[in-house]
Amino acid sequence: MNNLAVRAITAIIGVAIIISGIVFSSWTFALVMLTIALLTLREFYGLARKGGTKPYEVWGLVFSIALFGLLFLNYQDQLENDTFWMLPALFSTVFLYPLIRHGQGHAINCLALSILGIFYITLPFCLSIPIAFVSGEFQYELILGVLFAQWANDTGAYFAGKAFGKTKLFEKVSPKKTWEGSVGGLLLAVGVSLTFCYFFGTMSYLEWTGLAIVISLFGSLGDLVESAFKRALAIKDSGSTIPGHGGFLDRFDGLILALPFATTYIHFVI
């Protein structure tokens, strides 16, 4: 079976699981997004280890679960706001790790990359929650629209780049990405977003188009950011968890940067 067939089969199975989880209930939505966030964070810490640094992975995963869980429960109206005050203390425990793991790597680098993982990966995935609850109660349409626009951007960029790609986008970071591929990704993302508007509404056609442009632009930049990390470490894929796609960080790198800007856009528009 060739690589394209493996990619397609894996994508279909993965997308089906994600869609089912998001649509079924708010709790399964949270479980899906948190699981992706944790697996992606683990791969980021794995990249750091390959670069010679030993981030505090247990702390990062525990803090991510606490942050995501508290935010979700707050939006579910099942949590008092005062409970959030446990987060500063939990966050500060990372500074105790150099004492526990004294002599196991450069403490400043370990701390920096441990915290960077939270800001780079966990926080963006947490922003999927205010998107899903933007109307005050859980609705899956918008978060699905964001995901589909990002997937469409990736798919359109891949095939348009294969067919028409000539002009390099950012050759020093990612030699295979082209302007033609980016345009193809944008057009497909807009088309998918307009389809969502037709079936679900939620926003106007113009607003859905704007969302697609935001996701396409910053999703493509997110892909380049991760490429820069891997290039610095001379690594092709962040992992091999997803057959034909590399790792979770490879698959969701665009979404990581797209989510903060999509969240801002949606909350200004709605």
mmCIF file of C-alpha atoms in Angstrom:
data_model
loop_
_atom_site.group_PDB
_atom_site.id
_atom_site.type_symbol
_atom_site.label_atom_id
_atom_site.label_comp_id
_atom_site.label_asym_id
_atom_site.label_seq_id
_atom_site.Cartn_x
_atom_site.Cartn_y
_atom_site.Cartn_z
ATOM 1 C CA MET A 1 0.000 0.000 0.000
ATOM 2 C CA ASN A 2 1.494 3.354 -1.033
ATOM 3 C CA ASN A 3 1.960 6.262 1.340
ATOM 4 C CA LEU A 4 -0.951 8.283 -0.070
ATOM 5 C CA ALA A 5 -3.365 5.391 0.543
ATOM 6 C CA VAL A 6 -2.077 4.990 4.106
ATOM 7 C CA ARG A 7 -2.492 8.741 4.691
ATOM 8 C CA ALA A 8 -6.041 8.653 3.337
ATOM 9 C CA ILE A 9 -7.161 5.644 5.403
ATOM 10 C CA THR A 10 -5.596 7.007 8.578
ATOM 11 C CA ALA A 11 -7.145 10.433 7.972
ATOM 12 C CA ILE A 12 -10.619 8.961 7.458
ATOM 13 C CA ILE A 13 -10.431 6.911 10.653
ATOM 14 C CA GLY A 14 -8.956 9.779 12.676
ATOM 15 C CA VAL A 15 -11.456 12.353 11.410
ATOM 16 C CA ALA A 16 -14.360 9.983 12.102
ATOM 17 C CA ILE A 17 -13.227 9.516 15.708
ATOM 18 C CA ILE A 18 -12.741 13.245 16.255
ATOM 19 C CA ILE A 19 -16.082 14.215 14.690
ATOM 20 C CA SER A 20 -17.957 11.555 16.653
ATOM 21 C CA GLY A 21 -16.400 12.702 19.912
ATOM 22 C CA ILE A 22 -17.119 16.381 19.294
ATOM 23 C CA VAL A 23 -20.713 15.865 18.155
ATOM 24 C CA PHE A 24 -21.742 13.275 20.766
ATOM 25 C CA SER A 25 -21.556 15.529 23.837
ATOM 26 C CA SER A 26 -19.609 18.320 25.473
ATOM 27 C CA TRP A 27 -17.817 15.760 27.660
ATOM 28 C CA THR A 28 -16.603 13.665 24.735
ATOM 29 C CA PHE A 29 -15.605 16.894 22.962
ATOM 30 C CA ALA A 30 -13.436 17.778 25.956
ATOM 31 C CA LEU A 31 -11.976 14.265 26.086
ATOM 32 C CA VAL A 32 -11.037 14.368 22.392
ATOM 33 C CA MET A 33 -9.408 17.799 22.533
ATOM 34 C CA LEU A 34 -7.562 17.093 25.790
ATOM 35 C CA THR A 35 -6.257 13.772 24.482
ATOM 36 C CA ILE A 36 -4.918 15.417 21.320
ATOM 37 C CA ALA A 37 -3.350 18.196 23.399
ATOM 38 C CA LEU A 38 -1.577 15.754 25.735
ATOM 39 C CA LEU A 39 -0.268 13.548 22.922
ATOM 40 C CA THR A 40 0.962 16.616 21.038
ATOM 41 C CA LEU A 41 2.628 18.014 24.160
ATOM 42 C CA ARG A 42 4.402 14.693 24.763
ATOM 43 C CA GLU A 43 5.812 14.813 21.239
ATOM 44 C CA PHE A 44 6.988 18.387 21.753
ATOM 45 C CA TYR A 45 8.826 17.344 24.895
ATOM 46 C CA GLY A 46 10.201 14.403 22.914
ATOM 47 C CA LEU A 47 11.643 16.832 20.367
ATOM 48 C CA ALA A 48 13.261 18.746 23.215
ATOM 49 C CA ARG A 49 14.861 15.550 24.525
ATOM 50 C CA LYS A 50 16.263 14.793 21.072
ATOM 51 C CA GLY A 51 17.821 18.252 21.192
ATOM 52 C CA GLY A 52 19.605 17.379 24.440
ATOM 53 C CA THR A 53 17.220 18.991 26.968
ATOM 54 C CA LYS A 54 15.112 17.104 29.502
ATOM 55 C CA PRO A 55 11.837 18.994 30.062
ATOM 56 C CA TYR A 56 9.671 18.203 33.076
ATOM 57 C CA GLU A 57 7.116 16.115 31.210
ATOM 58 C CA VAL A 58 5.069 14.891 34.181
ATOM 59 C CA TRP A 59 4.581 18.446 35.406
ATOM 60 C CA GLY A 60 3.599 19.625 31.927
ATOM 61 C CA LEU A 61 1.005 16.889 31.453
ATOM 62 C CA VAL A 62 -0.496 17.300 34.945
ATOM 63 C CA PHE A 63 -0.702 21.086 34.624
ATOM 64 C CA SER A 64 -2.260 20.739 31.159
ATOM 65 C CA ILE A 65 -4.967 18.409 32.499
ATOM 66 C CA ALA A 66 -5.685 20.805 35.369
ATOM 67 C CA LEU A 67 -5.825 23.891 33.139
ATOM 68 C CA PHE A 68 -8.014 22.306 30.479
ATOM 69 C CA GLY A 69 -10.241 20.569 33.022
ATOM 70 C CA LEU A 70 -10.852 23.657 35.155
ATOM 71 C CA LEU A 71 -11.617 25.807 32.130
ATOM 72 C CA PHE A 72 -14.029 23.232 30.733
ATOM 73 C CA LEU A 73 -15.839 22.768 34.055
ATOM 74 C CA ASN A 74 -16.120 26.534 34.392
ATOM 75 C CA TYR A 75 -17.841 26.786 31.012
ATOM 76 C CA GLN A 76 -20.085 23.887 32.079
ATOM 77 C CA ASP A 77 -21.097 25.965 35.138
ATOM 78 C CA GLN A 78 -19.854 23.186 37.394
ATOM 79 C CA LEU A 79 -17.025 25.077 39.045
ATOM 80 C CA GLU A 80 -16.651 28.072 41.312
ATOM 81 C CA ASN A 81 -14.336 30.772 39.966
ATOM 82 C CA ASP A 82 -12.292 30.656 43.180
ATOM 83 C CA THR A 83 -11.072 27.182 42.194
ATOM 84 C CA PHE A 84 -8.898 28.778 39.500
ATOM 85 C CA TRP A 85 -6.649 30.136 42.245
ATOM 86 C CA MET A 86 -5.052 26.705 42.557
ATOM 87 C CA LEU A 87 -3.446 27.204 39.129
ATOM 88 C CA PRO A 88 -0.765 29.746 40.175
ATOM 89 C CA ALA A 89 0.460 27.384 42.890
ATOM 90 C CA LEU A 90 0.362 24.380 40.587
ATOM 91 C CA PHE A 91 2.214 26.304 37.905
ATOM 92 C CA SER A 92 4.896 27.429 40.353
ATOM 93 C CA THR A 93 5.740 23.858 41.309
ATOM 94 C CA VAL A 94 7.754 23.635 38.075
ATOM 95 C CA PHE A 95 10.416 25.777 39.734
ATOM 96 C CA LEU A 96 10.960 23.070 42.347
ATOM 97 C CA TYR A 97 11.991 20.517 39.751
ATOM 98 C CA PRO A 98 15.602 21.727 39.454
ATOM 99 C CA LEU A 99 15.962 20.817 43.142
ATOM 100 C CA ILE A 100 14.467 17.358 42.603
ATOM 101 C CA ARG A 101 16.409 16.667 39.405
ATOM 102 C CA HIS A 102 19.608 18.445 40.353
ATOM 103 C CA GLY A 103 22.388 17.711 37.898
ATOM 104 C CA GLN A 104 20.083 16.203 35.251
ATOM 105 C CA GLY A 105 20.485 18.746 32.469
ATOM 106 C CA HIS A 106 20.683 22.530 32.378
ATOM 107 C CA ALA A 107 17.971 23.740 34.770
ATOM 108 C CA ILE A 108 17.168 26.945 32.857
ATOM 109 C CA ASN A 109 16.719 25.123 29.543
ATOM 110 C CA CYS A 110 14.601 22.409 31.164
ATOM 111 C CA LEU A 111 12.368 24.996 32.819
ATOM 112 C CA ALA A 112 12.073 27.121 29.684
ATOM 113 C CA LEU A 113 11.050 24.250 27.413
ATOM 114 C CA SER A 114 8.668 22.796 30.000
ATOM 115 C CA ILE A 115 6.836 26.124 30.226
ATOM 116 C CA LEU A 116 7.063 26.743 26.479
ATOM 117 C CA GLY A 117 5.156 23.508 25.886
ATOM 118 C CA ILE A 118 2.249 24.872 27.924
ATOM 119 C CA PHE A 119 2.118 28.165 26.018
ATOM 120 C CA TYR A 120 2.782 26.636 22.612
ATOM 121 C CA ILE A 121 0.429 23.639 22.794
ATOM 122 C CA THR A 122 -1.814 23.446 25.869
ATOM 123 C CA LEU A 123 -3.143 27.007 25.824
ATOM 124 C CA PRO A 124 -4.184 26.920 22.141
ATOM 125 C CA PHE A 125 -6.081 23.663 22.651
ATOM 126 C CA CYS A 126 -7.759 25.169 25.717
ATOM 127 C CA LEU A 127 -9.097 27.883 23.412
ATOM 128 C CA SER A 128 -11.226 25.291 21.655
ATOM 129 C CA ILE A 129 -13.487 25.510 24.730
ATOM 130 C CA PRO A 130 -14.551 29.186 24.385
ATOM 131 C CA ILE A 131 -15.169 28.540 20.693
ATOM 132 C CA ALA A 132 -17.486 25.620 21.471
ATOM 133 C CA PHE A 133 -19.261 27.621 24.198
ATOM 134 C CA VAL A 134 -19.319 31.003 22.452
ATOM 135 C CA SER A 135 -23.137 31.159 22.617
ATOM 136 C CA GLY A 136 -23.161 30.303 26.329
ATOM 137 C CA GLU A 137 -23.908 26.614 25.848
ATOM 138 C CA PHE A 138 -22.093 23.845 24.033
ATOM 139 C CA GLN A 139 -22.450 23.872 20.240
ATOM 140 C CA TYR A 140 -20.236 21.737 18.045
ATOM 141 C CA GLU A 141 -20.763 23.582 14.739
ATOM 142 C CA LEU A 142 -18.123 26.288 15.118
ATOM 143 C CA ILE A 143 -15.346 24.122 16.490
ATOM 144 C CA LEU A 144 -16.019 21.574 13.752
ATOM 145 C CA GLY A 145 -15.902 24.406 11.225
ATOM 146 C CA VAL A 146 -12.511 25.491 12.538
ATOM 147 C CA LEU A 147 -11.152 21.943 12.348
ATOM 148 C CA PHE A 148 -12.524 21.307 8.864
ATOM 149 C CA ALA A 149 -11.164 24.621 7.575
ATOM 150 C CA GLN A 150 -7.728 23.716 8.923
ATOM 151 C CA TRP A 151 -7.870 20.232 7.433
ATOM 152 C CA ALA A 152 -9.058 21.664 4.123
ATOM 153 C CA ASN A 153 -6.178 24.137 4.153
ATOM 154 C CA ASP A 154 -3.670 21.325 4.728
ATOM 155 C CA THR A 155 -5.243 19.108 2.063
ATOM 156 C CA GLY A 156 -5.618 21.856 -0.521
ATOM 157 C CA ALA A 157 -2.065 23.040 0.034
ATOM 158 C CA TYR A 158 -0.728 19.484 -0.356
ATOM 159 C CA PHE A 159 -2.464 18.695 -3.631
ATOM 160 C CA ALA A 160 -2.175 22.172 -5.160
ATOM 161 C CA GLY A 161 1.499 22.223 -4.253
ATOM 162 C CA LYS A 162 1.991 18.823 -5.871
ATOM 163 C CA ALA A 163 0.195 19.872 -9.052
ATOM 164 C CA PHE A 164 1.163 23.523 -9.498
ATOM 165 C CA GLY A 165 3.847 24.344 -6.922
ATOM 166 C CA LYS A 166 6.779 26.294 -8.327
ATOM 167 C CA THR A 167 7.306 29.411 -6.211
ATOM 168 C CA LYS A 168 8.860 28.594 -2.842
ATOM 169 C CA LEU A 169 7.069 29.996 0.185
ATOM 170 C CA PHE A 170 9.803 29.832 2.841
ATOM 171 C CA GLU A 171 12.543 27.668 1.410
ATOM 172 C CA LYS A 172 14.980 28.018 4.307
ATOM 173 C CA VAL A 173 12.454 26.504 6.715
ATOM 174 C CA SER A 174 10.344 24.214 4.516
ATOM 175 C CA PRO A 175 11.685 23.627 0.982
ATOM 176 C CA LYS A 176 8.563 21.813 -0.284
ATOM 177 C CA LYS A 177 5.973 24.479 0.579
ATOM 178 C CA THR A 178 4.956 26.838 -2.214
ATOM 179 C CA TRP A 179 2.796 29.914 -2.739
ATOM 180 C CA GLU A 180 0.645 27.954 -5.185
ATOM 181 C CA GLY A 181 0.017 25.340 -2.521
ATOM 182 C CA SER A 182 -0.939 28.029 -0.008
ATOM 183 C CA VAL A 183 -3.453 29.542 -2.429
ATOM 184 C CA GLY A 184 -4.928 26.093 -3.062
ATOM 185 C CA GLY A 185 -5.260 25.538 0.683
ATOM 186 C CA LEU A 186 -6.942 28.902 1.165
ATOM 187 C CA LEU A 187 -9.468 28.306 -1.611
ATOM 188 C CA LEU A 188 -10.423 24.874 -0.285
ATOM 189 C CA ALA A 189 -10.695 26.224 3.278
ATOM 190 C CA VAL A 190 -13.036 28.984 2.086
ATOM 191 C CA GLY A 191 -15.115 26.459 0.145
ATOM 192 C CA VAL A 192 -15.477 24.190 3.175
ATOM 193 C CA SER A 193 -16.356 27.133 5.443
ATOM 194 C CA LEU A 194 -19.068 28.305 3.045
ATOM 195 C CA THR A 195 -20.476 24.780 3.065
ATOM 196 C CA PHE A 196 -20.651 24.938 6.857
ATOM 197 C CA CYS A 197 -22.460 28.253 6.584
ATOM 198 C CA TYR A 198 -25.009 26.724 4.219
ATOM 199 C CA PHE A 199 -25.794 23.790 6.517
ATOM 200 C CA PHE A 200 -25.329 25.318 9.985
ATOM 201 C CA GLY A 201 -25.523 29.099 9.713
ATOM 202 C CA THR A 202 -24.138 30.417 13.036
ATOM 203 C CA MET A 203 -22.351 33.202 11.122
ATOM 204 C CA SER A 204 -22.928 34.901 7.772
ATOM 205 C CA TYR A 205 -21.209 33.785 4.555
ATOM 206 C CA LEU A 206 -18.852 36.756 4.803
ATOM 207 C CA GLU A 207 -17.967 35.958 8.412
ATOM 208 C CA TRP A 208 -17.304 32.300 7.597
ATOM 209 C CA THR A 209 -15.075 33.428 4.725
ATOM 210 C CA GLY A 210 -13.137 35.671 7.099
ATOM 211 C CA LEU A 211 -12.716 32.782 9.524
ATOM 212 C CA ALA A 212 -11.376 30.569 6.727
ATOM 213 C CA ILE A 213 -8.836 33.241 5.751
ATOM 214 C CA VAL A 214 -7.670 33.603 9.371
ATOM 215 C CA ILE A 215 -7.317 29.845 9.785
ATOM 216 C CA SER A 216 -5.572 29.379 6.437
ATOM 217 C CA LEU A 217 -3.087 32.178 7.067
ATOM 218 C CA PHE A 218 -2.132 31.323 10.629
ATOM 219 C CA GLY A 219 -2.487 27.575 10.103
ATOM 220 C CA SER A 220 0.128 27.774 7.344
ATOM 221 C CA LEU A 221 2.385 29.844 9.586
ATOM 222 C CA GLY A 222 1.933 27.304 12.381
ATOM 223 C CA ASP A 223 3.138 24.603 10.019
ATOM 224 C CA LEU A 224 6.242 26.670 9.268
ATOM 225 C CA VAL A 225 6.904 27.253 12.974
ATOM 226 C CA GLU A 226 6.997 23.519 13.644
ATOM 227 C CA SER A 227 9.139 22.991 10.540
ATOM 228 C CA ALA A 228 11.624 25.478 11.972
ATOM 229 C CA PHE A 229 11.775 23.510 15.232
ATOM 230 C CA LYS A 230 12.370 20.220 13.413
ATOM 231 C CA ARG A 231 14.911 21.767 11.050
ATOM 232 C CA ALA A 232 16.895 23.083 14.004
ATOM 233 C CA LEU A 233 17.001 19.552 15.406
ATOM 234 C CA ALA A 234 17.527 17.855 11.992
ATOM 235 C CA ILE A 235 14.347 15.772 12.467
ATOM 236 C CA LYS A 236 11.932 14.869 9.643
ATOM 237 C CA ASP A 237 8.837 13.959 11.716
ATOM 238 C CA SER A 238 7.932 14.791 15.310
ATOM 239 C CA GLY A 239 6.853 11.172 15.777
ATOM 240 C CA SER A 240 5.417 8.114 14.071
ATOM 241 C CA THR A 241 2.170 7.728 16.007
ATOM 242 C CA ILE A 242 -0.120 8.382 13.028
ATOM 243 C CA PRO A 243 0.656 6.141 10.017
ATOM 244 C CA GLY A 244 1.405 8.212 6.933
ATOM 245 C CA HIS A 245 1.223 11.493 8.844
ATOM 246 C CA GLY A 246 4.149 11.378 11.261
ATOM 247 C CA GLY A 247 3.173 12.430 14.751
ATOM 248 C CA PHE A 248 0.423 14.440 16.417
ATOM 249 C CA LEU A 249 2.551 17.574 16.347
ATOM 250 C CA ASP A 250 3.012 17.141 12.587
ATOM 251 C CA ARG A 251 -0.740 16.763 12.106
ATOM 252 C CA PHE A 252 -1.929 19.543 14.425
ATOM 253 C CA ASP A 253 0.885 22.105 14.111
ATOM 254 C CA GLY A 254 -1.252 24.420 11.977
ATOM 255 C CA LEU A 255 -4.200 24.223 14.358
ATOM 256 C CA ILE A 256 -1.972 25.210 17.282
ATOM 257 C CA LEU A 257 -1.365 28.664 15.819
ATOM 258 C CA ALA A 258 -4.747 28.970 14.106
ATOM 259 C CA LEU A 259 -6.815 28.431 17.271
ATOM 260 C CA PRO A 260 -5.774 31.616 19.148
ATOM 261 C CA PHE A 261 -6.496 33.815 16.134
ATOM 262 C CA ALA A 262 -9.708 31.951 15.288
ATOM 263 C CA THR A 263 -10.907 32.396 18.883
ATOM 264 C CA THR A 264 -10.183 36.136 18.778
ATOM 265 C CA TYR A 265 -11.917 36.491 15.404
ATOM 266 C CA ILE A 266 -15.024 34.553 16.471
ATOM 267 C CA HIS A 267 -15.471 36.500 19.701
ATOM 268 C CA PHE A 268 -15.199 39.832 17.886
ATOM 269 C CA VAL A 269 -17.618 38.766 15.156
ATOM 270 C CA ILE A 270 -20.326 37.009 17.181
#
